Amino acid sequence: MIVLSSQIIKRAQNGQFSLIAEIGVNHFDIAKKMSISPLAAAKLMIDKAHEAGVHAVKFQSYKAEKLASKNSPSYWDTSEESTQSQYELFKKYDSFSFEHYKELSEYSKDIGIEFLSTAFDFESADYLAELMNVYKISSSDLTNHPFIVYQAKKNKPILLSVGASDKDEIDEAVNLIKANSSQPIVLLHCILEYPTPYHHANLNRITSLRNNYPDLIIGYSDHTKPDLHADVIKTAFNLGAIVVEKHFTLDKTLPGNDHYHAMDEKDAKGIIRGVKFVKELQGSHEIEHLESEIEARNNARRSIVSNKHIKKGELVTHSMLSFKRPGIGIPPSHIDRVIGMFAAKDISNDEIIKYEMLSNKPNKG
C-alpha cells in the first residue's frame, strides 16, 4: 500500500506517538484578545504548538449555514459557552476561506508541522484536498454516509472520531471507507461531551477498539480538561492510543467555545514528556531478561553450596548441600543432577559447587 506523506500516519505505523493540537477556531478569540488578525493569531498558535513539540495542528473548515439549521440547540456546557444555538456559535467563527487555509497549510509546512483541518461540507472537503495529506471526519458525521464516501474517495488516510457511537455505526462507517479507499484508517475514541468529566472518559473503550479493529490504527480525541500530570493522555496511550488530538489554546481562561477544555503550551509539553516516560516504562514485549539484569541475575540468585567438607571420591548426598548466593555455580534447579555424583576433588565447607568438582565415578586416586 502506498501511504501518502503524512507524518502522523508514518509515526503511528512505526509505533510512535503523535499529538495533534486542535486549534479548531480558537484563533478567532486569541485574535480579539491580542488585537491582531485571526490569520496572525492562527500562525502564532501554530508556532507555539510547534515549539511545544506537537506533531500536527488541526483547524475546522465550515460555513454555519451548511453545518447547522438556525434551530439547532447547543449540546455543550452553557455555563462555559453561553451561546444557545449551534448556528449562532458557528457563525462567529466561519469567515476563513480556501486562501486562508492555503496560507496556513504552507506556513505549517515551512516550519515543519503537519497541517490538518476537519471538513464539515463538500466544498471544504474539495479545497482541503490539495492542502493536507489526511482527512479528519468528526464524530458528528459518523452516520453521514454520503459525506464519508465522498471523502474516502479522495483516497487519503482518514482519522475517524467515534464519539457518541455504537459498534454497528462504527462498522458501517469503517466498511464504507474501506470500500472506497486503500489508505490507512485511524479510529479515535472520543466522548462527545464538552467538557468530558474524568469519570466519563471511558478509556477502556480504547482496548475494545484495538481488539475489534486489529487492522486499524487506534487513537483518542480528548475533551477532558487538562489534568496536572497528563494522566488522561498517558493512560490512553498506555491502552493503545497512538494518535491523540486535543483542543489547543494560548489562554485556557478565555470564555466560550473550546478554550475551557483545551491544552496550552505547558500542557502539550507535559503530555509529550509524560508519554515519552510511559513509552520508556513499557519496554519490550519479549519475555527474557535484560542485559542490565545480568549482574543481579548472577549475584542475587543462589548456587548449590557445600555445608561441610566433602572428601575427594565421596558420594554427594542432599545433607551435604545448601543453597546460597551468588548464583555463579550450579543452580538449585539442578540439585537432582548433583546428588549421587562423587567429589572429583576435596570440596571445602561453604564452597560454591561447579560441575568440574564432580565426577560420575568414585575416583579417589
GROMACS .gro file of C-alpha atoms in nm:
model
  365
    1MET     CA    1   0.000   0.000   0.000
    2ILE     CA    2   0.127   0.346  -0.090
    3VAL     CA    3   0.074   0.575   0.207
    4LEU     CA    4   0.064   0.946   0.136
    5SER     CA    5   0.326   1.155   0.310
    6SER     CA    6   0.153   1.209   0.643
    7GLN     CA    7   0.398   1.216   0.930
    8ILE     CA    8   0.117   1.125   1.169
    9ILE     CA    9   0.041   0.804   0.983
   10LYS     CA   10   0.406   0.715   0.932
   11ARG     CA   11   0.477   0.768   1.301
   12ALA     CA   12   0.177   0.559   1.401
   13GLN     CA   13   0.279   0.274   1.172
   14ASN     CA   14   0.621   0.279   1.339
   15GLY     CA   15   0.465   0.270   1.686
   16GLN     CA   16   0.545   0.636   1.756
   17PHE     CA   17   0.307   0.864   1.940
   18SER     CA   18   0.165   1.171   1.766
   19LEU     CA   19  -0.005   1.467   1.933
   20ILE     CA   20  -0.240   1.682   1.728
   21ALA     CA   21  -0.317   2.031   1.856
   22GLU     CA   22  -0.671   2.107   1.752
   23ILE     CA   23  -0.670   2.482   1.717
   24GLY     CA   24  -1.015   2.449   1.566
   25VAL     CA   25  -1.146   2.805   1.563
   26ASN     CA   26  -0.982   2.917   1.887
   27HIS     CA   27  -0.759   3.158   1.695
   28PHE     CA   28  -1.052   3.396   1.648
   29ASP     CA   29  -1.076   3.454   2.026
   30ILE     CA   30  -0.698   3.479   2.060
   31ALA     CA   31  -0.703   3.742   1.784
   32LYS     CA   32  -0.957   3.951   1.976
   33LYS     CA   33  -0.762   3.923   2.299
   34MET     CA   34  -0.433   4.023   2.136
   35SER     CA   35  -0.582   4.277   1.891
   36ILE     CA   36  -0.432   4.101   1.590
   37SER     CA   37  -0.588   3.945   1.282
   38PRO     CA   38  -0.731   3.591   1.306
   39LEU     CA   39  -0.475   3.478   1.046
   40ALA     CA   40  -0.189   3.619   1.254
   41ALA     CA   41  -0.334   3.452   1.562
   42ALA     CA   42  -0.360   3.120   1.379
   43LYS     CA   43   0.006   3.141   1.275
   44LEU     CA   44   0.106   3.232   1.630
   45MET     CA   45  -0.077   2.926   1.762
   46ILE     CA   46   0.093   2.707   1.501
   47ASP     CA   47   0.427   2.846   1.618
   48LYS     CA   48   0.350   2.778   1.984
   49ALA     CA   49   0.229   2.425   1.912
   50HIS     CA   50   0.544   2.355   1.713
   51GLU     CA   51   0.764   2.495   1.990
   52ALA     CA   52   0.588   2.267   2.238
   53GLY     CA   53   0.680   1.962   2.028
   54VAL     CA   54   0.334   1.896   1.884
   55HIS     CA   55   0.335   1.691   1.564
   56ALA     CA   56   0.034   1.839   1.382
   57VAL     CA   57  -0.216   2.124   1.403
   58LYS     CA   58  -0.579   2.095   1.305
   59PHE     CA   59  -0.840   2.356   1.219
   60GLN     CA   60  -1.211   2.331   1.138
   61SER     CA   61  -1.346   2.435   0.798
   62TYR     CA   62  -1.714   2.516   0.773
   63LYS     CA   63  -1.983   2.767   0.691
   64ALA     CA   64  -2.256   2.794   0.953
   65GLU     CA   65  -2.542   2.777   0.707
   66LYS     CA   66  -2.409   2.449   0.561
   67LEU     CA   67  -2.348   2.294   0.902
   68ALA     CA   68  -2.648   2.368   1.121
   69SER     CA   69  -3.005   2.485   1.091
   70LYS     CA   70  -3.096   2.805   1.269
   71ASN     CA   71  -3.297   2.599   1.517
   72SER     CA   72  -3.008   2.372   1.622
   73PRO     CA   73  -2.977   2.363   2.004
   74SER     CA   74  -2.646   2.360   2.194
   75TYR     CA   75  -2.501   2.035   2.326
   76TRP     CA   76  -2.215   2.182   2.533
   77ASP     CA   77  -2.184   2.318   2.886
   78THR     CA   78  -2.362   2.653   2.855
   79SER     CA   79  -2.203   2.773   3.177
   80GLU     CA   80  -1.874   2.764   2.986
   81GLU     CA   81  -2.007   2.858   2.640
   82SER     CA   82  -2.328   3.057   2.675
   83THR     CA   83  -2.439   3.050   2.310
   84GLN     CA   84  -2.764   2.853   2.292
   85SER     CA   85  -2.768   2.783   1.917
   86GLN     CA   86  -2.516   2.588   1.715
   87TYR     CA   87  -2.583   2.809   1.415
   88GLU     CA   88  -2.513   3.125   1.617
   89LEU     CA   89  -2.190   2.980   1.757
   90PHE     CA   90  -2.059   2.855   1.423
   91LYS     CA   91  -2.145   3.185   1.255
   92LYS     CA   92  -1.896   3.360   1.484
   93TYR     CA   93  -1.609   3.154   1.350
   94ASP     CA   94  -1.673   3.071   0.984
   95SER     CA   95  -1.501   3.356   0.799
   96PHE     CA   96  -1.192   3.166   0.677
   97SER     CA   97  -1.179   3.064   0.311
   98PHE     CA   98  -0.960   2.843   0.094
   99GLU     CA   99  -0.699   3.120   0.069
  100HIS     CA  100  -0.667   3.143   0.448
  101TYR     CA  101  -0.623   2.767   0.488
  102LYS     CA  102  -0.382   2.756   0.196
  103GLU     CA  103  -0.163   3.013   0.370
  104LEU     CA  104  -0.181   2.821   0.697
  105SER     CA  105  -0.100   2.494   0.523
  106GLU     CA  106   0.207   2.644   0.357
  107TYR     CA  107   0.312   2.812   0.680
  108SER     CA  108   0.287   2.483   0.870
  109LYS     CA  109   0.489   2.302   0.607
  110ASP     CA  110   0.759   2.571   0.619
  111ILE     CA  111   0.813   2.532   0.993
  112GLY     CA  112   0.785   2.152   0.992
  113ILE     CA  113   0.449   2.067   1.143
  114GLU     CA  114   0.167   1.881   0.969
  115PHE     CA  115  -0.146   2.076   0.874
  116LEU     CA  116  -0.499   1.935   0.901
  117SER     CA  117  -0.848   2.074   0.901
  118THR     CA  118  -1.176   1.895   0.957
  119ALA     CA  119  -1.409   1.947   0.663
  120PHE     CA  120  -1.775   1.990   0.751
  121ASP     CA  121  -1.915   2.025   0.398
  122PHE     CA  122  -1.843   1.903   0.045
  123GLU     CA  123  -1.690   2.231  -0.065
  124SER     CA  124  -1.444   2.228   0.224
  125ALA     CA  125  -1.355   1.865   0.153
  126ASP     CA  126  -1.272   1.963  -0.204
  127TYR     CA  127  -1.049   2.259  -0.140
  128LEU     CA  128  -0.871   2.096   0.156
  129ALA     CA  129  -0.767   1.801  -0.061
  130GLU     CA  130  -0.465   1.987  -0.201
  131LEU     CA  131  -0.369   2.132   0.137
  132MET     CA  132  -0.333   1.823   0.356
  133ASN     CA  133  -0.246   1.454   0.342
  134VAL     CA  134  -0.504   1.325   0.591
  135TYR     CA  135  -0.877   1.377   0.624
  136LYS     CA  136  -1.037   1.406   0.967
  137ILE     CA  137  -1.403   1.306   0.996
  138SER     CA  138  -1.584   1.437   1.300
  139SER     CA  139  -1.789   1.215   1.533
  140SER     CA  140  -2.085   1.426   1.431
  141ASP     CA  141  -2.054   1.291   1.075
  142LEU     CA  142  -2.016   0.924   1.166
  143THR     CA  143  -2.360   0.844   1.022
  144ASN     CA  144  -2.331   1.097   0.737
  145HIS     CA  145  -2.259   0.819   0.491
  146PRO     CA  146  -2.266   1.027   0.171
  147PHE     CA  147  -2.007   1.263   0.319
  148ILE     CA  148  -1.790   0.976   0.443
  149VAL     CA  149  -1.791   0.816   0.098
  150TYR     CA  150  -1.712   1.150  -0.066
  151GLN     CA  151  -1.402   1.199   0.149
  152ALA     CA  152  -1.294   0.836   0.130
  153LYS     CA  153  -1.290   0.859  -0.249
  154LYS     CA  154  -1.015   1.121  -0.218
  155ASN     CA  155  -0.803   0.818  -0.119
  156LYS     CA  156  -0.618   0.980   0.167
  157PRO     CA  157  -0.568   0.835   0.515
  158ILE     CA  158  -0.865   0.913   0.740
  159LEU     CA  159  -0.888   0.997   1.109
  160LEU     CA  160  -1.237   0.897   1.220
  161SER     CA  161  -1.367   1.008   1.559
  162VAL     CA  162  -1.622   0.768   1.703
  163GLY     CA  163  -1.775   0.971   1.985
  164ALA     CA  164  -2.138   0.901   2.083
  165SER     CA  165  -2.139   0.591   1.861
  166ASP     CA  166  -2.234   0.226   1.884
  167LYS     CA  167  -2.039  -0.060   1.729
  168ASP     CA  168  -2.274  -0.112   1.437
  169GLU     CA  169  -2.239   0.256   1.343
  170ILE     CA  170  -1.859   0.231   1.357
  171ASP     CA  171  -1.868  -0.087   1.147
  172GLU     CA  172  -2.078   0.080   0.880
  173ALA     CA  173  -1.851   0.385   0.861
  174VAL     CA  174  -1.532   0.177   0.851
  175ASN     CA  175  -1.670  -0.052   0.583
  176LEU     CA  176  -1.768   0.247   0.369
  177ILE     CA  177  -1.418   0.391   0.397
  178LYS     CA  178  -1.256   0.057   0.313
  179ALA     CA  179  -1.482   0.014   0.012
  180ASN     CA  180  -1.376   0.348  -0.130
  181SER     CA  181  -1.014   0.393  -0.016
  182SER     CA  182  -0.697   0.189   0.012
  183GLN     CA  183  -0.541   0.421   0.271
  184PRO     CA  184  -0.497   0.367   0.648
  185ILE     CA  185  -0.776   0.445   0.892
  186VAL     CA  186  -0.726   0.581   1.244
  187LEU     CA  187  -1.018   0.529   1.482
  188LEU     CA  188  -1.023   0.793   1.755
  189HIS     CA  189  -1.202   0.704   2.076
  190CYS     CA  190  -1.396   1.011   2.178
  191ILE     CA  191  -1.663   1.120   2.425
  192LEU     CA  192  -1.894   1.377   2.272
  193GLU     CA  193  -1.935   1.576   2.590
  194TYR     CA  194  -1.781   1.921   2.635
  195PRO     CA  195  -1.601   1.912   2.871
  196THR     CA  196  -1.585   1.539   2.940
  197PRO     CA  197  -1.584   1.467   3.316
  198TYR     CA  198  -1.295   1.239   3.408
  199HIS     CA  199  -1.534   0.966   3.522
  200HIS     CA  200  -1.691   0.968   3.174
  201ALA     CA  201  -1.361   0.935   2.983
  202ASN     CA  202  -1.425   0.560   2.939
  203LEU     CA  203  -1.070   0.492   2.826
  204ASN     CA  204  -1.116   0.114   2.834
  205ARG     CA  205  -1.303   0.158   2.508
  206ILE     CA  206  -0.960   0.209   2.350
  207THR     CA  207  -0.876  -0.153   2.433
  208SER     CA  208  -1.209  -0.265   2.287
  209LEU     CA  209  -1.140  -0.074   1.965
  210ARG     CA  210  -0.796  -0.236   1.940
  211ASN     CA  211  -0.949  -0.582   1.986
  212ASN     CA  212  -1.237  -0.525   1.744
  213TYR     CA  213  -1.038  -0.347   1.472
  214PRO     CA  214  -0.689  -0.502   1.482
  215ASP     CA  215  -0.610  -0.385   1.128
  216LEU     CA  216  -0.671  -0.018   1.211
  217ILE     CA  217  -0.466   0.242   1.399
  218ILE     CA  218  -0.630   0.342   1.727
  219GLY     CA  219  -0.618   0.689   1.879
  220TYR     CA  220  -0.804   0.923   2.111
  221SER     CA  221  -0.974   1.260   2.071
  222ASP     CA  222  -0.979   1.410   2.420
  223HIS     CA  223  -1.235   1.655   2.559
  224THR     CA  224  -1.143   1.638   2.929
  225LYS     CA  225  -0.991   1.938   3.098
  226PRO     CA  226  -0.612   1.907   3.118
  227ASP     CA  227  -0.505   1.732   3.437
  228LEU     CA  228  -0.191   1.819   3.630
  229HIS     CA  229   0.023   1.523   3.528
  230ALA     CA  230  -0.136   1.438   3.189
  231ASP     CA  231  -0.272   1.117   3.341
  232VAL     CA  232  -0.566   1.103   3.099
  233ILE     CA  233  -0.348   1.107   2.789
  234LYS     CA  234  -0.080   0.885   2.940
  235THR     CA  235  -0.344   0.626   3.029
  236ALA     CA  236  -0.495   0.649   2.680
  237PHE     CA  237  -0.151   0.594   2.526
  238ASN     CA  238  -0.077   0.304   2.758
  239LEU     CA  239  -0.403   0.141   2.649
  240GLY     CA  240  -0.305   0.173   2.283
  241ALA     CA  241  -0.399   0.522   2.160
  242ILE     CA  242  -0.104   0.602   1.934
  243VAL     CA  243  -0.257   0.921   1.786
  244VAL     CA  244  -0.408   1.177   2.022
  245GLU     CA  245  -0.578   1.503   1.938
  246LYS     CA  246  -0.669   1.767   2.193
  247HIS     CA  247  -0.801   2.120   2.160
  248PHE     CA  248  -0.530   2.385   2.186
  249THR     CA  249  -0.537   2.742   2.313
  250LEU     CA  250  -0.298   3.008   2.432
  251ASP     CA  251  -0.534   3.109   2.714
  252LYS     CA  252  -0.744   2.849   2.899
  253THR     CA  253  -0.926   3.124   3.090
  254LEU     CA  254  -1.097   3.266   2.782
  255PRO     CA  255  -1.473   3.215   2.794
  256GLY     CA  256  -1.663   3.015   2.540
  257ASN     CA  257  -1.606   2.773   2.258
  258ASP     CA  258  -1.311   2.530   2.304
  259HIS     CA  259  -1.075   2.712   2.540
  260TYR     CA  260  -1.209   2.574   2.867
  261HIS     CA  261  -1.115   2.211   2.793
  262ALA     CA  262  -0.810   2.282   2.575
  263MET     CA  263  -0.442   2.226   2.644
  264ASP     CA  264  -0.195   2.511   2.629
  265GLU     CA  265   0.177   2.502   2.551
  266LYS     CA  266   0.269   2.387   2.901
  267ASP     CA  267   0.012   2.108   2.891
  268ALA     CA  268   0.131   1.995   2.547
  269LYS     CA  269   0.490   1.973   2.667
  270GLY     CA  270   0.374   1.777   2.972
  271ILE     CA  271   0.177   1.534   2.756
  272ILE     CA  272   0.471   1.468   2.525
  273ARG     CA  273   0.710   1.432   2.818
  274GLY     CA  274   0.465   1.205   3.002
  275VAL     CA  275   0.403   0.979   2.704
  276LYS     CA  276   0.777   0.950   2.645
  277PHE     CA  277   0.814   0.835   3.006
  278VAL     CA  278   0.531   0.582   2.968
  279LYS     CA  279   0.695   0.453   2.649
  280GLU     CA  280   1.017   0.400   2.842
  281LEU     CA  281   0.825   0.213   3.111
  282GLN     CA  282   0.654  -0.012   2.856
  283GLY     CA  283   0.979  -0.155   2.724
  284SER     CA  284   0.974  -0.476   2.522
  285HIS     CA  285   0.711  -0.748   2.481
  286GLU     CA  286   0.982  -1.017   2.485
  287ILE     CA  287   0.979  -1.248   2.787
  288GLU     CA  288   1.351  -1.259   2.857
  289HIS     CA  289   1.592  -1.099   3.099
  290LEU     CA  290   1.754  -0.766   3.020
  291GLU     CA  291   2.124  -0.716   2.973
  292SER     CA  292   2.110  -0.473   3.265
  293GLU     CA  293   1.988  -0.757   3.490
  294ILE     CA  294   2.282  -0.989   3.425
  295GLU     CA  295   2.490  -0.878   3.722
  296ALA     CA  296   2.194  -0.905   3.959
  297ARG     CA  297   2.088  -1.232   3.796
  298ASN     CA  298   2.431  -1.377   3.878
  299ASN     CA  299   2.473  -1.231   4.224
  300ALA     CA  300   2.119  -1.240   4.364
  301ARG     CA  301   2.037  -1.594   4.259
  302ARG     CA  302   2.162  -1.896   4.451
  303SER     CA  303   2.407  -2.174   4.381
  304ILE     CA  304   2.446  -2.519   4.528
  305VAL     CA  305   2.699  -2.481   4.813
  306SER     CA  306   2.867  -2.741   5.034
  307ASN     CA  307   2.771  -2.724   5.400
  308LYS     CA  308   3.057  -2.949   5.510
  309HIS     CA  309   3.396  -3.064   5.393
  310ILE     CA  310   3.347  -3.325   5.118
  311LYS     CA  311   3.642  -3.555   5.055
  312LYS     CA  312   3.759  -3.650   4.709
  313GLY     CA  313   3.573  -3.963   4.591
  314GLU     CA  314   3.294  -3.922   4.846
  315LEU     CA  315   2.932  -3.972   4.731
  316VAL     CA  316   2.745  -3.642   4.734
  317THR     CA  317   2.419  -3.652   4.929
  318HIS     CA  318   2.145  -3.395   4.990
  319SER     CA  319   2.253  -3.344   5.351
  320MET     CA  320   2.594  -3.216   5.233
  321LEU     CA  321   2.442  -2.930   5.034
  322SER     CA  322   2.268  -2.596   5.082
  323PHE     CA  323   2.168  -2.308   4.855
  324LYS     CA  324   2.335  -1.970   4.883
  325ARG     CA  325   2.419  -1.661   4.684
  326PRO     CA  326   2.583  -1.576   4.444
  327GLY     CA  327   2.439  -1.768   4.153
  328ILE     CA  328   2.763  -1.834   3.970
  329GLY     CA  329   2.772  -2.208   4.033
  330ILE     CA  330   2.527  -2.490   3.975
  331PRO     CA  331   2.170  -2.362   4.019
  332PRO     CA  332   1.945  -2.530   4.280
  333SER     CA  333   1.718  -2.636   3.993
  334HIS     CA  334   1.990  -2.891   3.903
  335ILE     CA  335   2.005  -3.047   4.251
  336ASP     CA  336   1.886  -3.387   4.124
  337ARG     CA  337   2.177  -3.399   3.881
  338VAL     CA  338   2.430  -3.334   4.160
  339ILE     CA  339   2.302  -3.581   4.417
  340GLY     CA  340   2.455  -3.924   4.350
  341MET     CA  341   2.770  -3.784   4.188
  342PHE     CA  342   3.114  -3.809   4.350
  343ALA     CA  343   3.356  -3.539   4.455
  344ALA     CA  344   3.634  -3.517   4.194
  345LYS     CA  345   3.842  -3.318   4.444
  346ASP     CA  346   3.829  -3.216   4.803
  347ILE     CA  347   3.549  -2.960   4.843
  348SER     CA  348   3.577  -2.719   5.133
  349ASN     CA  349   3.290  -2.628   5.361
  350ASP     CA  350   3.081  -2.334   5.221
  351GLU     CA  351   3.230  -2.371   4.873
  352ILE     CA  352   3.024  -2.296   4.562
  353ILE     CA  353   2.999  -2.621   4.371
  354LYS     CA  354   3.069  -2.639   4.000
  355TYR     CA  355   3.045  -2.938   3.768
  356GLU     CA  356   3.422  -2.965   3.729
  357MET     CA  357   3.437  -3.052   4.101
  358LEU     CA  358   3.219  -3.359   4.042
  359SER     CA  359   3.251  -3.693   3.870
  360ASN     CA  360   3.024  -3.983   3.785
  361LYS     CA  361   3.286  -4.222   3.921
  362PRO     CA  362   3.418  -4.257   4.278
  363ASN     CA  363   3.779  -4.186   4.180
  364LYS     CA  364   3.978  -4.139   4.498
  365GLY     CA  365   4.315  -4.162   4.328
   0.00000   0.00000   0.00000
